[in-house]
């Protein structure tokens, strides 16, 4: 009987951990569209990216062909401190739902960043250190990425300046304190410390800030401070490459217990977790070896895949970054202030966007209250208080498991539990108090932002 | 070479997890002193404890002879959701310290309660459910125990009323929200909802509350509400019994990698973590099979072992609980309000107290700032943001590892990393801002409280 054979948690041995990251672009016949120079609209060259990004990361960013990148020894050692993450069989959830579905989740929350973000943070910090840099700049929204990067920089002895979206900075003072404890310098964005920050503040006094705005500030500081570069926690190809460690571990764990998942579900904001989780499975799908149903779940308040357009757009509010072709809501789009947690980026990873456009990924959106209902249900059963982001995946996993109950299908479902909600109790409080807001942007609102997309032939 | 053989984290397989709790009292020649009836000063009988505690827990409390108690199947299943906890080799810490010592820690923080408390919470809730009870009451200080019990009660469908020490309730609104998310009813203590609460408020208007006071309120509600009993997260023999799962796993993990620790270090407030961690090692020590150096570390602001007296005392402020013989500072003692985190109980587990009195355990105290310095050092190196409580053990582990550096000794040190500090950022903020207070009570202050101990022959 399966219940007796498959443990609650499947851990890999250290020697079973991935030795190389997998680059799903290598198996894509139609590649993601290249980043464009915002002035010339020509594909960005490595040397044009060099003032902003670390050299080896640029190589990873631009390489659409190399299927595997060896994970450097130092990063493998760091991974061993908090990885492998467990692949968990949700026996309690299955029982409570009374579903014949087999539910698994890959839990990335058992590290102090509280999420999968550390997988790429340590990689990006490592290459910065290797390049002899002094420090890094970045933005953070909900705070997971900033925390992860603070941890990585503390470990490697790099300076770090974090621009934290103002609304998060104020709602989450404790996120800021974690970053400070790891030695990072944290500034609420927009700030008076940058040209672009001052410009945005002048145009939008009292703004709550946005990821796009914080990115612009971080890039400005990186490009004007000697020995600094900018790093980003999602969206980029390099980030999805590093995050493939999630999917590779998941695949190895499934192979170890002789299980093939039917359905893979992940939340999607910038796409780093989803892209990482699905990577080796998508590889098999692209190579025609196996088929999987893959579902991206995004917040109804920031619906880039389900209601955005697939077009070139600015990655940041200040329009200083390269243009990326992605599903986007327009670079001026900011989710309503009531939106909790992350997944608030106006665009989507070019890789995920292209795979979605090719029909290889489905997308669904979920409203806040139903997401938190799923979170509470999960927490009370499986014990883990999930991050709001991860709870989008939980919501759809529960929906699918309930469908199996109706149809009697014994589907194997795996979802990405990207993190914990320990720093999101402000949002849980709203939910507990019954005052959570499910505001969803109207078509007219969305059309307004999309109308401002740059014109590219 | 050891570095190549011993992984960063040693996990047990499910079938290697403990099947029975170990009762260290069975191997103690001189047993811990019995609980006394506060009126008659006679040893408490099971029937006298029955209005307050669950029946099977009373049996466990009073049993000084049975060496092993089978862990019920349902509890073993729950344990599998978040256990085994990893035994971690702190390679990074060793390297940064440049010490020949081998440092390990047993990490109990990878569950939403953020600590080891869940090990006993699920056990106590299970026996309450088995007895057909409707609900439970308890107190919580820093909030870990209340969170753990909320999770256990949510899982088993029991009601829960938590009295939370007022200062913590106010400093840690998010702890309260976690408990609410798990369906618990949380009241700041002292409160107007109980007789004893009203009495304490009348006598000490504006009091910040204390564990002793919250216990009194919780006991009052348990004994006056049909279908309710009271449960406690530390101090009691039954709690140390359940927490033996920590030590048993640690021992099995060490046996698996062929290592024998020389030194075992744990923080000590009520003694549940320390008692659990050391139990099988202490068993060997008591039976003369092996020797281990065992160190309890307590806050200098609440120094029951290092500066208290070994005597019968009240367990609570309201003096409604049985008398326990323990190292105590007096039941009226409350650590200064600047004291961060848990470990704020005026007494110490009778088992730990007796073992300490027999010279089988050493005790040290540490001041807040040096504890947070150790916490920060650890966090930046090993990645995990530790709980303030756990950081007491870290402090002494670092001290000992540094001594090894001086002497060249290759000691194997293991300490209990009881939990994470995600809900203690208020205290970290004080530390980061350099405004942490190291107030230590004077001898005169301590004498004042001890002078009020009950007179027992």
PDB file of N, CA and C in Angstrom, chain B residues 124-180:
ATOM      1  N   UNK B 124       0.014  16.199  24.427  1.00  0.00           N
ATOM      2  CA  UNK B 124      -0.969  16.604  25.433  1.00  0.00           C
ATOM      3  C   UNK B 124      -2.352  16.766  24.808  1.00  0.00           C
ATOM      4  N   UNK B 125      -2.409  17.311  23.610  1.00  0.00           N
ATOM      5  CA  UNK B 125      -3.712  17.464  22.948  1.00  0.00           C
ATOM      6  C   UNK B 125      -4.297  16.093  22.604  1.00  0.00           C
ATOM      7  N   UNK B 126      -3.424  15.178  22.209  1.00  0.00           N
ATOM      8  CA  UNK B 126      -3.895  13.829  21.871  1.00  0.00           C
ATOM      9  C   UNK B 126      -4.578  13.159  23.072  1.00  0.00           C
ATOM     10  N   UNK B 127      -3.931  13.233  24.239  1.00  0.00           N
ATOM     11  CA  UNK B 127      -4.519  12.581  25.413  1.00  0.00           C
ATOM     12  C   UNK B 127      -5.810  13.280  25.854  1.00  0.00           C
ATOM     13  N   UNK B 128      -5.876  14.581  25.636  1.00  0.00           N
ATOM     14  CA  UNK B 128      -7.119  15.308  25.945  1.00  0.00           C
ATOM     15  C   UNK B 128      -8.250  14.841  25.034  1.00  0.00           C
ATOM     16  N   UNK B 129      -7.938  14.706  23.762  1.00  0.00           N
ATOM     17  CA  UNK B 129      -8.924  14.247  22.775  1.00  0.00           C
ATOM     18  C   UNK B 129      -9.379  12.825  23.127  1.00  0.00           C
ATOM     19  N   UNK B 130      -8.411  12.000  23.457  1.00  0.00           N
ATOM     20  CA  UNK B 130      -8.695  10.592  23.788  1.00  0.00           C
ATOM     21  C   UNK B 130      -9.630  10.503  24.991  1.00  0.00           C
ATOM     22  N   UNK B 131      -9.459  11.451  25.910  1.00  0.00           N
ATOM     23  CA  UNK B 131     -10.286  11.468  27.123  1.00  0.00           C
ATOM     24  C   UNK B 131     -11.680  12.045  26.834  1.00  0.00           C
ATOM     25  N   UNK B 132     -11.894  12.482  25.612  1.00  0.00           N
ATOM     26  CA  UNK B 132     -13.207  13.011  25.254  1.00  0.00           C
ATOM     27  C   UNK B 132     -13.426  14.451  25.669  1.00  0.00           C
ATOM     28  N   UNK B 133     -12.348  15.157  25.925  1.00  0.00           N
ATOM     29  CA  UNK B 133     -12.491  16.551  26.348  1.00  0.00           C
ATOM     30  C   UNK B 133     -12.909  17.442  25.170  1.00  0.00           C
ATOM     31  N   UNK B 134     -13.430  18.598  25.541  1.00  0.00           N
ATOM     32  CA  UNK B 134     -13.887  19.561  24.538  1.00  0.00           C
ATOM     33  C   UNK B 134     -12.781  20.560  24.187  1.00  0.00           C
ATOM     34  N   UNK B 135     -12.036  20.937  25.227  1.00  0.00           N
ATOM     35  CA  UNK B 135     -11.023  21.949  24.977  1.00  0.00           C
ATOM     36  C   UNK B 135      -9.944  21.992  26.036  1.00  0.00           C
ATOM     37  N   UNK B 136      -8.988  22.875  25.810  1.00  0.00           N
ATOM     38  CA  UNK B 136      -7.849  23.030  26.707  1.00  0.00           C
ATOM     39  C   UNK B 136      -7.611  24.506  26.998  1.00  0.00           C
ATOM     40  N   UNK B 137      -6.945  24.752  28.114  1.00  0.00           N
ATOM     41  CA  UNK B 137      -6.471  26.101  28.403  1.00  0.00           C
ATOM     42  C   UNK B 137      -4.968  26.030  28.649  1.00  0.00           C
ATOM     43  N   UNK B 138      -4.310  27.126  28.384  1.00  0.00           N
ATOM     44  CA  UNK B 138      -2.887  27.176  28.681  1.00  0.00           C
ATOM     45  C   UNK B 138      -2.444  28.628  28.779  1.00  0.00           C
ATOM     46  N   UNK B 139      -1.173  28.787  29.155  1.00  0.00           N
ATOM     47  CA  UNK B 139      -0.565  30.114  29.148  1.00  0.00           C
ATOM     48  C   UNK B 139       0.531  30.111  28.096  1.00  0.00           C
ATOM     49  N   UNK B 140       0.918  31.273  27.646  1.00  0.00           N
ATOM     50  CA  UNK B 140       2.102  31.354  26.794  1.00  0.00           C
ATOM     51  C   UNK B 140       2.838  32.654  27.086  1.00  0.00           C
ATOM     52  N   UNK B 141       4.154  32.579  27.005  1.00  0.00           N
ATOM     53  CA  UNK B 141       4.967  33.771  27.277  1.00  0.00           C
ATOM     54  C   UNK B 141       5.422  34.347  25.952  1.00  0.00           C
ATOM     55  N   UNK B 142       6.566  33.872  25.474  1.00  0.00           N
ATOM     56  CA  UNK B 142       7.074  34.338  24.185  1.00  0.00           C
ATOM     57  C   UNK B 142       6.136  33.949  23.046  1.00  0.00           C
ATOM     58  N   UNK B 143       5.333  32.924  23.244  1.00  0.00           N
ATOM     59  CA  UNK B 143       4.318  32.572  22.257  1.00  0.00           C
ATOM     60  C   UNK B 143       4.535  31.258  21.533  1.00  0.00           C
ATOM     61  N   UNK B 144       5.699  30.659  21.738  1.00  0.00           N
ATOM     62  CA  UNK B 144       5.981  29.416  21.022  1.00  0.00           C
ATOM     63  C   UNK B 144       5.060  28.293  21.479  1.00  0.00           C
ATOM     64  N   UNK B 145       4.882  28.190  22.783  1.00  0.00           N
ATOM     65  CA  UNK B 145       4.045  27.124  23.312  1.00  0.00           C
ATOM     66  C   UNK B 145       2.581  27.323  22.877  1.00  0.00           C
ATOM     67  N   UNK B 146       2.098  28.541  22.961  1.00  0.00           N
ATOM     68  CA  UNK B 146       0.721  28.806  22.548  1.00  0.00           C
ATOM     69  C   UNK B 146       0.510  28.489  21.076  1.00  0.00           C
ATOM     70  N   UNK B 147       1.495  28.830  20.261  1.00  0.00           N
ATOM     71  CA  UNK B 147       1.394  28.528  18.833  1.00  0.00           C
ATOM     72  C   UNK B 147       1.388  27.020  18.611  1.00  0.00           C
ATOM     73  N   UNK B 148       2.293  26.354  19.292  1.00  0.00           N
ATOM     74  CA  UNK B 148       2.381  24.897  19.131  1.00  0.00           C
ATOM     75  C   UNK B 148       1.067  24.225  19.530  1.00  0.00           C
ATOM     76  N   UNK B 149       0.523  24.655  20.651  1.00  0.00           N
ATOM     77  CA  UNK B 149      -0.712  24.034  21.125  1.00  0.00           C
ATOM     78  C   UNK B 149      -1.882  24.382  20.197  1.00  0.00           C
ATOM     79  N   UNK B 150      -1.881  25.584  19.656  1.00  0.00           N
ATOM     80  CA  UNK B 150      -2.914  25.954  18.669  1.00  0.00           C
ATOM     81  C   UNK B 150      -2.873  25.018  17.475  1.00  0.00           C
ATOM     82  N   UNK B 151      -1.673  24.740  17.016  1.00  0.00           N
ATOM     83  CA  UNK B 151      -1.533  23.847  15.862  1.00  0.00           C
ATOM     84  C   UNK B 151      -2.047  22.447  16.191  1.00  0.00           C
ATOM     85  N   UNK B 152      -1.675  21.964  17.373  1.00  0.00           N
ATOM     86  CA  UNK B 152      -2.093  20.615  17.772  1.00  0.00           C
ATOM     87  C   UNK B 152      -3.607  20.543  17.947  1.00  0.00           C
ATOM     88  N   UNK B 153      -4.179  21.574  18.560  1.00  0.00           N
ATOM     89  CA  UNK B 153      -5.632  21.585  18.785  1.00  0.00           C
ATOM     90  C   UNK B 153      -6.390  21.728  17.459  1.00  0.00           C
ATOM     91  N   UNK B 154      -5.874  22.530  16.540  1.00  0.00           N
ATOM     92  CA  UNK B 154      -6.517  22.664  15.224  1.00  0.00           C
ATOM     93  C   UNK B 154      -6.520  21.313  14.514  1.00  0.00           C
ATOM     94  N   UNK B 155      -5.423  20.612  14.626  1.00  0.00           N
ATOM     95  CA  UNK B 155      -5.279  19.309  13.963  1.00  0.00           C
ATOM     96  C   UNK B 155      -6.268  18.291  14.513  1.00  0.00           C
ATOM     97  N   UNK B 156      -6.476  18.347  15.833  1.00  0.00           N
ATOM     98  CA  UNK B 156      -7.334  17.348  16.477  1.00  0.00           C
ATOM     99  C   UNK B 156      -8.760  17.830  16.703  1.00  0.00           C
ATOM    100  N   UNK B 157      -9.041  19.093  16.362  1.00  0.00           N
ATOM    101  CA  UNK B 157     -10.400  19.598  16.538  1.00  0.00           C
ATOM    102  C   UNK B 157     -10.764  19.889  17.983  1.00  0.00           C
ATOM    103  N   UNK B 158      -9.812  20.363  18.769  1.00  0.00           N
ATOM    104  CA  UNK B 158     -10.083  20.770  20.154  1.00  0.00           C
ATOM    105  C   UNK B 158     -10.145  22.291  20.254  1.00  0.00           C
ATOM    106  N   UNK B 159     -10.997  22.795  21.144  1.00  0.00           N
ATOM    107  CA  UNK B 159     -10.989  24.229  21.419  1.00  0.00           C
ATOM    108  C   UNK B 159      -9.769  24.585  22.268  1.00  0.00           C
ATOM    109  N   UNK B 160      -9.342  25.830  22.171  1.00  0.00           N
ATOM    110  CA  UNK B 160      -8.171  26.241  22.959  1.00  0.00           C
ATOM    111  C   UNK B 160      -8.299  27.688  23.401  1.00  0.00           C
ATOM    112  N   UNK B 161      -8.089  27.908  24.690  1.00  0.00           N
ATOM    113  CA  UNK B 161      -8.035  29.258  25.244  1.00  0.00           C
ATOM    114  C   UNK B 161      -6.618  29.500  25.761  1.00  0.00           C
ATOM    115  N   UNK B 162      -5.989  30.527  25.211  1.00  0.00           N
ATOM    116  CA  UNK B 162      -4.605  30.824  25.573  1.00  0.00           C
ATOM    117  C   UNK B 162      -4.549  32.131  26.364  1.00  0.00           C
ATOM    118  N   UNK B 163      -3.910  32.094  27.515  1.00  0.00           N
ATOM    119  CA  UNK B 163      -3.613  33.329  28.247  1.00  0.00           C
ATOM    120  C   UNK B 163      -2.169  33.704  27.942  1.00  0.00           C
ATOM    121  N   UNK B 164      -2.025  34.839  27.294  1.00  0.00           N
ATOM    122  CA  UNK B 164      -0.703  35.262  26.825  1.00  0.00           C
ATOM    123  C   UNK B 164      -0.208  36.407  27.702  1.00  0.00           C
ATOM    124  N   UNK B 165       0.991  36.252  28.236  1.00  0.00           N
ATOM    125  CA  UNK B 165       1.578  37.282  29.087  1.00  0.00           C
ATOM    126  C   UNK B 165       1.453  38.633  28.372  1.00  0.00           C
ATOM    127  N   UNK B 166       0.886  39.603  29.082  1.00  0.00           N
ATOM    128  CA  UNK B 166       0.470  40.855  28.443  1.00  0.00           C
ATOM    129  C   UNK B 166       1.592  41.539  27.657  1.00  0.00           C
ATOM    130  N   UNK B 167       2.770  41.564  28.240  1.00  0.00           N
ATOM    131  CA  UNK B 167       3.874  42.256  27.556  1.00  0.00           C
ATOM    132  C   UNK B 167       4.187  41.589  26.222  1.00  0.00           C
ATOM    133  N   UNK B 168       4.086  40.272  26.180  1.00  0.00           N
ATOM    134  CA  UNK B 168       4.308  39.562  24.922  1.00  0.00           C
ATOM    135  C   UNK B 168       3.165  39.802  23.950  1.00  0.00           C
ATOM    136  N   UNK B 169       1.950  39.798  24.485  1.00  0.00           N
ATOM    137  CA  UNK B 169       0.761  40.023  23.651  1.00  0.00           C
ATOM    138  C   UNK B 169       0.901  41.345  22.898  1.00  0.00           C
ATOM    139  N   UNK B 170       1.419  42.341  23.612  1.00  0.00           N
ATOM    140  CA  UNK B 170       1.543  43.658  22.996  1.00  0.00           C
ATOM    141  C   UNK B 170       2.758  43.776  22.083  1.00  0.00           C
ATOM    142  N   UNK B 171       3.860  43.125  22.495  1.00  0.00           N
ATOM    143  CA  UNK B 171       5.077  43.199  21.680  1.00  0.00           C
ATOM    144  C   UNK B 171       4.995  42.297  20.456  1.00  0.00           C
ATOM    145  N   UNK B 172       4.149  41.292  20.540  1.00  0.00           N
ATOM    146  CA  UNK B 172       4.120  40.270  19.491  1.00  0.00           C
ATOM    147  C   UNK B 172       2.722  40.036  18.954  1.00  0.00           C
ATOM    148  N   UNK B 173       2.132  41.068  18.343  1.00  0.00           N
ATOM    149  CA  UNK B 173       0.773  40.891  17.822  1.00  0.00           C
ATOM    150  C   UNK B 173       0.692  39.774  16.788  1.00  0.00           C
ATOM    151  N   UNK B 174       1.823  39.499  16.134  1.00  0.00           N
ATOM    152  CA  UNK B 174       1.787  38.509  15.063  1.00  0.00           C
ATOM    153  C   UNK B 174       1.757  37.091  15.616  1.00  0.00           C
ATOM    154  N   UNK B 175       2.341  36.905  16.796  1.00  0.00           N
ATOM    155  CA  UNK B 175       2.206  35.609  17.450  1.00  0.00           C
ATOM    156  C   UNK B 175       0.730  35.320  17.707  1.00  0.00           C
ATOM    157  N   UNK B 176       0.057  36.359  18.171  1.00  0.00           N
ATOM    158  CA  UNK B 176      -1.379  36.228  18.430  1.00  0.00           C
ATOM    159  C   UNK B 176      -2.112  35.838  17.138  1.00  0.00           C
ATOM    160  N   UNK B 177      -1.729  36.472  16.024  1.00  0.00           N
ATOM    161  CA  UNK B 177      -2.421  36.178  14.764  1.00  0.00           C
ATOM    162  C   UNK B 177      -2.174  34.753  14.283  1.00  0.00           C
ATOM    163  N   UNK B 178      -0.978  34.232  14.522  1.00  0.00           N
ATOM    164  CA  UNK B 178      -0.748  32.830  14.148  1.00  0.00           C
ATOM    165  C   UNK B 178      -1.707  31.951  14.935  1.00  0.00           C
ATOM    166  N   UNK B 179      -1.793  32.211  16.239  1.00  0.00           N
ATOM    167  CA  UNK B 179      -2.677  31.388  17.078  1.00  0.00           C
ATOM    168  C   UNK B 179      -4.125  31.513  16.618  1.00  0.00           C
ATOM    169  N   UNK B 180      -4.528  32.723  16.282  1.00  0.00           N
ATOM    170  CA  UNK B 180      -5.902  32.923  15.790  1.00  0.00           C
ATOM    171  C   UNK B 180      -6.111  32.180  14.468  1.00  0.00           C
TER     172      UNK B 180
END
